[in-house]
Amino acid sequence: MRLASLREGPDGPLVKLSADGRRMARAGTTLQHALDDWDRWEPKLRHLVPDKPAGRLGAVLPRAFQFLDGSAYVNHVELVRRARGAEMPERFWTDPLMYQGCSTFLSPNAPIEGDATWGIDCEAEVAVITGPVPMGADEAEAAHAIRLVTILNDVSLRNLVPDELGKGFGFVQSKPPSALAPVAVTPDALPGWDGARLHGTMHVEVNGLALGRADAGHDMTFGFPALIAHAARTRALPAGTVIGSGTVSNRDPDGPGRPVADGGRGYSCIAEQRMVETILGGEARTPFLEVGDRVRIWMGDEVAPPFGVIDQKVVAAPG
């Protein structure tokens, strides 16, 4: 079952899409409202027959109750630390990293507003949307709470990160709103879903050139049930919580991943390419995004991607 939200009002009317995304059926509610009473709404949604031309779609969940972003691909974390000559703590392989992000999401075609001096970057991620998760839930309970799977672009302002983290209090300015895909899919309708990870190619393009072709199911140290259980250790998670995977990241058997142009799977963010350049050549050569640049992110087949396409252009920030 493929669900989307029309770009109407702050939360958007919920619609069910046909398999090819060309037709829709209005549900008469919002996605958040359906998530709040999923046992009642899921059967209704499954019985809807998309029979109208699909409308203009926004973020599938424009306003989430909570966005918690992990860093499940520890290869990415290891490269960050290697590039700056720091050792990686052994516990990073057993205890997930996670931060609390901005819970309002940009539409998939909304511009990325920024200043080139901020170090604007994209981060292609898989995400799940949960039902309610009780405090202290184990991984089995966490897996049962996964309602939908989608993708997002976790926009990062890399040059603002060091000063902000140097204060010892976490991200705010360096993590503006992310863009959420237009479509979310129930796990049973995703052939690549194994209950914890989504296997399939994450395509990332910058100005029409391939940046990444990583497999989201490979090298993911922590599956989504582990991430959800980690988040729920000291709090209950409300229905409508979005959990991000962190930057999808693959490595070659003999070291860090190679660029797509060199036959590798490339990178799901510019920062990772810059880290590899620093590790191998002593300095980063690839620039971050500038005003006028365009980023496109999708999973699987570009003709019929299951989550639609995130397609954003960088524009100058107001003021």
Short mmCIF file of C-alpha atoms in Angstrom, two decimals:
data_model
loop_
_atom_site.label_atom_id
_atom_site.label_comp_id
_atom_site.label_asym_id
_atom_site.label_seq_id
_atom_site.Cartn_x
_atom_site.Cartn_y
_atom_site.Cartn_z
CA MET A 1 0.00 0.00 0.00
CA ARG A 2 1.40 3.36 -1.12
CA LEU A 3 0.29 6.46 0.80
CA ALA A 4 0.86 10.15 0.15
CA SER A 5 -0.33 13.57 1.30
CA LEU A 6 -1.61 16.23 -1.06
CA ARG A 7 0.00 19.65 -0.94
CA GLU A 8 -3.06 21.28 0.62
CA GLY A 9 -2.95 22.94 4.04
CA PRO A 10 -0.40 22.35 6.78
CA ASP A 11 -0.82 18.57 7.04
CA GLY A 12 -2.26 17.62 3.66
CA PRO A 13 -5.16 15.26 2.93
CA LEU A 14 -4.11 11.61 2.91
CA VAL A 15 -4.45 9.66 -0.33
CA LYS A 16 -3.81 6.10 -1.40
CA LEU A 17 -1.90 5.78 -4.67
CA SER A 18 -2.08 3.17 -7.38
CA ALA A 19 0.99 1.01 -7.97
CA ASP A 20 2.17 3.27 -10.79
CA GLY A 21 1.43 6.46 -8.81
CA ARG A 22 -0.83 7.91 -11.48
CA ARG A 23 -4.15 7.52 -9.70
CA MET A 24 -5.31 8.19 -6.17
CA ALA A 25 -8.18 7.81 -3.75
CA ARG A 26 -8.79 10.34 -1.00
CA ALA A 27 -8.91 8.82 2.47
CA GLY A 28 -10.88 11.59 4.17
CA THR A 29 -8.26 12.11 6.86
CA THR A 30 -4.58 12.98 7.34
CA LEU A 31 -1.73 10.53 7.72
CA GLN A 32 -1.16 11.59 11.32
CA HIS A 33 -4.81 10.96 12.19
CA ALA A 34 -4.65 7.54 10.54
CA LEU A 35 -1.47 6.66 12.45
CA ASP A 36 -3.15 7.63 15.72
CA ASP A 37 -5.84 4.97 15.10
CA TRP A 38 -4.07 2.60 12.74
CA ASP A 39 -6.02 -0.54 13.66
CA ARG A 40 -9.20 1.16 12.48
CA TRP A 41 -7.80 3.09 9.53
CA GLU A 42 -5.49 0.51 7.94
CA PRO A 43 -8.32 -1.80 6.76
CA LYS A 44 -10.21 1.21 5.37
CA LEU A 45 -7.15 2.37 3.48
CA ARG A 46 -6.51 -1.07 2.03
CA HIS A 47 -10.05 -1.19 0.66
CA LEU A 48 -9.75 2.16 -1.14
CA VAL A 49 -9.51 1.94 -4.93
CA PRO A 50 -7.44 4.71 -6.55
CA ASP A 51 -9.63 5.95 -9.40
CA LYS A 52 -8.85 9.67 -9.75
CA PRO A 53 -5.84 11.33 -11.36
CA ALA A 54 -3.13 11.84 -8.75
CA GLY A 55 -2.82 15.37 -7.39
CA ARG A 56 0.19 17.45 -6.38
CA LEU A 57 2.01 15.70 -3.55
CA GLY A 58 3.89 17.23 -0.64
CA ALA A 59 5.92 15.58 2.10
CA VAL A 60 4.11 12.40 3.07
CA LEU A 61 4.09 13.52 6.74
CA PRO A 62 4.63 17.30 6.74
CA ARG A 63 4.50 17.71 10.52
CA ALA A 64 5.75 14.79 12.59
CA PHE A 65 5.53 14.59 16.34
CA GLN A 66 9.19 13.66 16.46
CA PHE A 67 12.15 13.18 14.13
CA LEU A 68 15.01 11.11 15.51
CA ASP A 69 17.92 10.56 13.17
CA GLY A 70 20.38 7.76 13.72
CA SER A 71 23.77 7.01 12.24
CA ALA A 72 23.22 3.35 11.48
CA TYR A 73 25.95 3.05 8.83
CA VAL A 74 28.99 3.02 11.08
CA ASN A 75 31.26 3.03 8.03
CA HIS A 76 30.20 6.66 7.56
CA VAL A 77 31.05 7.51 11.18
CA GLU A 78 34.42 5.78 10.90
CA LEU A 79 35.31 7.79 7.79
CA VAL A 80 34.40 11.04 9.56
CA ARG A 81 36.80 10.26 12.37
CA ARG A 82 39.58 8.93 10.13
CA ALA A 83 39.46 12.07 8.00
CA ARG A 84 40.22 14.21 11.03
CA GLY A 85 42.74 11.77 12.52
CA ALA A 86 40.60 10.64 15.45
CA GLU A 87 40.11 7.08 16.65
CA MET A 88 36.59 5.70 16.70
CA PRO A 89 35.35 4.50 20.08
CA GLU A 90 34.64 0.76 20.05
CA ARG A 91 31.18 1.33 21.57
CA PHE A 92 30.02 3.02 18.35
CA TRP A 93 29.69 -0.49 16.89
CA THR A 94 27.26 -1.55 19.63
CA ASP A 95 25.52 1.64 20.78
CA PRO A 96 23.76 3.70 18.07
CA LEU A 97 24.37 7.42 17.60
CA MET A 98 21.18 9.50 17.38
CA TYR A 99 20.09 13.12 17.50
CA GLN A 100 16.72 14.86 17.64
CA GLY A 101 16.07 16.82 14.46
CA CYS A 102 13.56 19.31 13.10
CA SER A 103 10.17 17.57 12.94
CA THR A 104 8.65 19.75 10.21
CA PHE A 105 9.55 18.42 6.79
CA LEU A 106 10.04 20.15 3.46
CA SER A 107 8.09 18.98 0.43
CA PRO A 108 10.16 16.82 -1.94
CA ASN A 109 10.44 19.67 -4.46
CA ALA A 110 10.91 22.52 -1.98
CA PRO A 111 14.10 24.56 -2.36
CA ILE A 112 17.04 24.17 -0.01
CA GLU A 113 17.61 27.66 1.38
CA GLY A 114 21.14 28.43 2.41
CA ASP A 115 24.41 30.30 2.06
CA ALA A 116 27.32 28.59 0.33
CA THR A 117 29.61 29.54 3.24
CA TRP A 118 27.52 27.26 5.47
CA GLY A 119 28.72 24.12 3.69
CA ILE A 120 25.34 22.96 2.35
CA ASP A 121 25.12 19.18 1.96
CA CYS A 122 22.55 16.53 1.13
CA GLU A 123 22.20 13.23 3.00
CA ALA A 124 20.15 10.44 1.43
CA GLU A 125 18.53 8.26 4.08
CA VAL A 126 15.93 5.56 4.55
CA ALA A 127 13.30 6.36 7.18
CA VAL A 128 10.45 4.60 8.94
CA ILE A 129 7.28 6.08 10.40
CA THR A 130 6.08 4.40 13.58
CA GLY A 131 2.93 3.81 15.49
CA PRO A 132 3.08 4.30 19.27
CA VAL A 133 6.13 2.73 20.93
CA PRO A 134 6.10 2.20 24.72
CA MET A 135 9.01 3.36 26.82
CA GLY A 136 11.50 0.52 27.25
CA ALA A 137 10.30 -1.38 24.17
CA ASP A 138 12.54 -4.22 23.01
CA GLU A 139 13.45 -4.79 19.37
CA ALA A 140 10.51 -7.14 18.75
CA GLU A 141 8.05 -4.50 19.99
CA ALA A 142 9.89 -1.86 18.00
CA ALA A 143 9.67 -3.90 14.79
CA HIS A 144 5.93 -4.36 15.32
CA ALA A 145 5.50 -0.58 15.55
CA ILE A 146 6.89 0.14 12.06
CA ARG A 147 3.96 1.32 9.95
CA LEU A 148 5.56 2.82 6.85
CA VAL A 149 8.92 3.09 5.08
CA THR A 150 10.13 6.07 3.03
CA ILE A 151 13.25 8.11 2.23
CA LEU A 152 14.44 11.61 3.09
CA ASN A 153 17.10 14.19 2.38
CA ASP A 154 18.62 15.19 5.71
CA VAL A 155 20.02 18.61 4.78
CA SER A 156 23.17 19.48 6.72
CA LEU A 157 25.17 22.70 6.99
CA ARG A 158 28.61 21.20 7.46
CA ASN A 159 30.58 24.36 8.15
CA LEU A 160 28.28 25.23 11.07
CA VAL A 161 28.62 21.82 12.72
CA PRO A 162 32.05 22.14 14.43
CA ASP A 163 31.26 25.38 16.27
CA GLU A 164 27.83 24.15 17.28
CA LEU A 165 29.02 20.79 18.57
CA GLY A 166 31.95 22.54 20.24
CA LYS A 167 29.45 24.10 22.62
CA GLY A 168 28.65 20.58 23.85
CA PHE A 169 24.90 20.85 23.41
CA GLY A 170 23.99 19.32 20.03
CA PHE A 171 22.63 20.37 16.63
CA VAL A 172 20.23 23.23 15.94
CA GLN A 173 21.39 25.71 13.28
CA SER A 174 23.45 23.14 11.39
CA LYS A 175 20.45 20.83 10.92
CA PRO A 176 17.64 22.72 9.12
CA PRO A 177 14.44 20.97 7.96
CA SER A 178 14.88 17.79 5.95
CA ALA A 179 12.87 16.98 2.83
CA LEU A 180 10.60 13.96 3.08
CA ALA A 181 9.68 11.85 0.06
CA PRO A 182 6.18 12.19 -1.39
CA VAL A 183 5.29 8.52 -0.83
CA ALA A 184 5.49 6.10 2.09
CA VAL A 185 4.94 2.38 1.64
CA THR A 186 3.75 -0.33 4.02
CA PRO A 187 6.51 -2.87 4.69
CA ASP A 188 4.50 -5.74 3.15
CA ALA A 189 4.56 -3.95 -0.22
CA LEU A 190 8.37 -3.58 -0.32
CA PRO A 191 10.17 -6.65 -1.72
CA GLY A 192 13.49 -5.36 -0.40
CA TRP A 193 12.30 -5.02 3.19
CA ASP A 194 13.59 -7.77 5.52
CA GLY A 195 11.95 -6.54 8.73
CA ALA A 196 14.91 -4.40 9.79
CA ARG A 197 16.58 -3.05 6.64
CA LEU A 198 15.56 -1.96 3.16
CA HIS A 199 17.69 -3.55 0.44
CA GLY A 200 17.92 -1.58 -2.78
CA THR A 201 19.92 1.12 -4.53
CA MET A 202 19.81 4.66 -3.16
CA HIS A 203 20.38 6.98 -6.12
CA VAL A 204 21.84 10.43 -5.45
CA GLU A 205 22.55 12.93 -8.22
CA VAL A 206 24.01 16.43 -8.03
CA ASN A 207 23.53 18.56 -11.15
CA GLY A 208 22.74 15.44 -13.15
CA LEU A 209 25.91 13.58 -12.18
CA ALA A 210 25.84 10.41 -10.10
CA LEU A 211 27.10 10.99 -6.57
CA GLY A 212 25.83 7.77 -5.00
CA ARG A 213 24.50 4.34 -5.89
CA ALA A 214 24.81 2.73 -2.45
CA ASP A 215 22.79 -0.32 -1.40
CA ALA A 216 20.77 0.69 1.64
CA GLY A 217 20.65 -2.88 2.94
CA HIS A 218 24.44 -3.32 3.02
CA ASP A 219 26.75 -2.16 5.81
CA MET A 220 23.82 -0.98 7.98
CA THR A 221 25.16 -1.85 11.42
CA PHE A 222 21.91 -1.11 13.28
CA GLY A 223 18.54 -2.10 11.81
CA PHE A 224 15.44 -0.01 12.41
CA PRO A 225 14.13 -2.11 15.34
CA ALA A 226 17.44 -1.45 17.13
CA LEU A 227 17.23 2.28 16.39
CA ILE A 228 13.63 2.50 17.60
CA ALA A 229 14.39 0.55 20.78
CA HIS A 230 17.37 2.83 21.41
CA ALA A 231 15.16 5.91 21.05
CA ALA A 232 12.48 4.46 23.33
CA ARG A 233 14.83 3.59 26.19
CA THR A 234 13.83 6.63 28.26
CA ARG A 235 10.64 7.85 26.51
CA ALA A 236 7.54 6.58 24.81
CA LEU A 237 7.39 7.45 21.11
CA PRO A 238 4.08 8.80 19.80
CA ALA A 239 2.49 7.56 16.62
CA GLY A 240 3.94 9.58 13.78
CA THR A 241 7.55 9.43 14.96
CA VAL A 242 10.03 9.45 12.06
CA ILE A 243 13.26 7.49 12.55
CA GLY A 244 16.06 8.15 10.05
CA SER A 245 18.82 5.70 9.19
CA GLY A 246 21.54 8.29 8.81
CA THR A 247 23.55 8.63 5.60
CA VAL A 248 23.46 5.41 3.58
CA SER A 249 27.09 4.34 3.27
CA ASN A 250 28.88 1.38 1.70
CA ARG A 251 32.52 0.41 1.73
CA ASP A 252 34.67 -1.60 -0.64
CA PRO A 253 36.20 -4.85 0.67
CA ASP A 254 39.64 -3.23 0.65
CA GLY A 255 38.77 0.18 2.07
CA PRO A 256 36.49 3.21 1.76
CA GLY A 257 34.01 3.28 -1.09
CA ARG A 258 35.01 4.52 -4.55
CA PRO A 259 33.23 7.17 -6.62
CA VAL A 260 30.57 5.99 -9.06
CA ALA A 261 32.76 7.24 -11.93
CA ASP A 262 35.48 4.81 -10.79
CA GLY A 263 33.14 1.82 -10.65
CA GLY A 264 32.20 2.14 -6.97
CA ARG A 265 28.89 2.73 -5.24
CA GLY A 266 29.77 6.31 -4.48
CA TYR A 267 28.42 8.36 -1.62
CA SER A 268 25.04 9.48 -0.27
CA CYS A 269 26.41 12.84 0.87
CA ILE A 270 29.14 15.16 -0.33
CA ALA A 271 30.88 15.11 3.04
CA GLU A 272 31.66 11.42 2.68
CA GLN A 273 33.27 11.95 -0.71
CA ARG A 274 35.34 14.76 0.82
CA MET A 275 36.37 12.47 3.70
CA VAL A 276 37.57 9.79 1.30
CA GLU A 277 39.49 12.40 -0.72
CA THR A 278 41.15 13.60 2.49
CA ILE A 279 42.05 10.09 3.61
CA LEU A 280 43.49 9.05 0.24
CA GLY A 281 44.94 12.33 -1.02
CA GLY A 282 45.43 14.58 1.99
CA GLU A 283 42.75 17.13 1.10
CA ALA A 284 39.10 17.45 0.10
CA ARG A 285 38.50 18.54 -3.51
CA THR A 286 34.73 18.26 -4.03
CA PRO A 287 32.86 21.44 -3.06
CA PHE A 288 29.67 21.47 -1.05
CA LEU A 289 26.44 22.64 -2.69
CA GLU A 290 26.12 26.17 -4.01
CA VAL A 291 23.16 28.33 -4.98
CA GLY A 292 21.74 26.98 -8.24
CA ASP A 293 22.79 23.36 -7.65
CA ARG A 294 20.19 20.61 -7.94
CA VAL A 295 19.93 17.41 -5.89
CA ARG A 296 17.84 14.38 -6.86
CA ILE A 297 17.33 11.34 -4.61
CA TRP A 298 15.32 8.18 -5.24
CA MET A 299 15.34 4.46 -4.51
CA GLY A 300 15.27 1.68 -7.08
CA ASP A 301 13.94 2.22 -10.59
CA GLU A 302 13.85 5.87 -11.67
CA VAL A 303 10.85 5.22 -13.94
CA ALA A 304 8.68 3.95 -11.07
CA PRO A 305 10.50 4.64 -7.78
CA PRO A 306 8.50 3.29 -4.82
CA PHE A 307 8.83 6.51 -2.79
CA GLY A 308 8.81 8.99 -5.66
CA VAL A 309 11.69 11.41 -6.19
CA ILE A 310 13.15 14.11 -3.95
CA ASP A 311 14.22 16.86 -6.35
CA GLN A 312 15.52 20.09 -4.79
CA LYS A 313 17.35 23.19 -5.95
CA VAL A 314 19.58 25.30 -3.72
CA VAL A 315 18.49 28.93 -3.41
CA ALA A 316 19.88 31.86 -1.44
CA ALA A 317 18.66 32.05 2.15
CA PRO A 318 16.36 34.98 2.96
CA GLY A 319 18.27 37.98 4.28
#
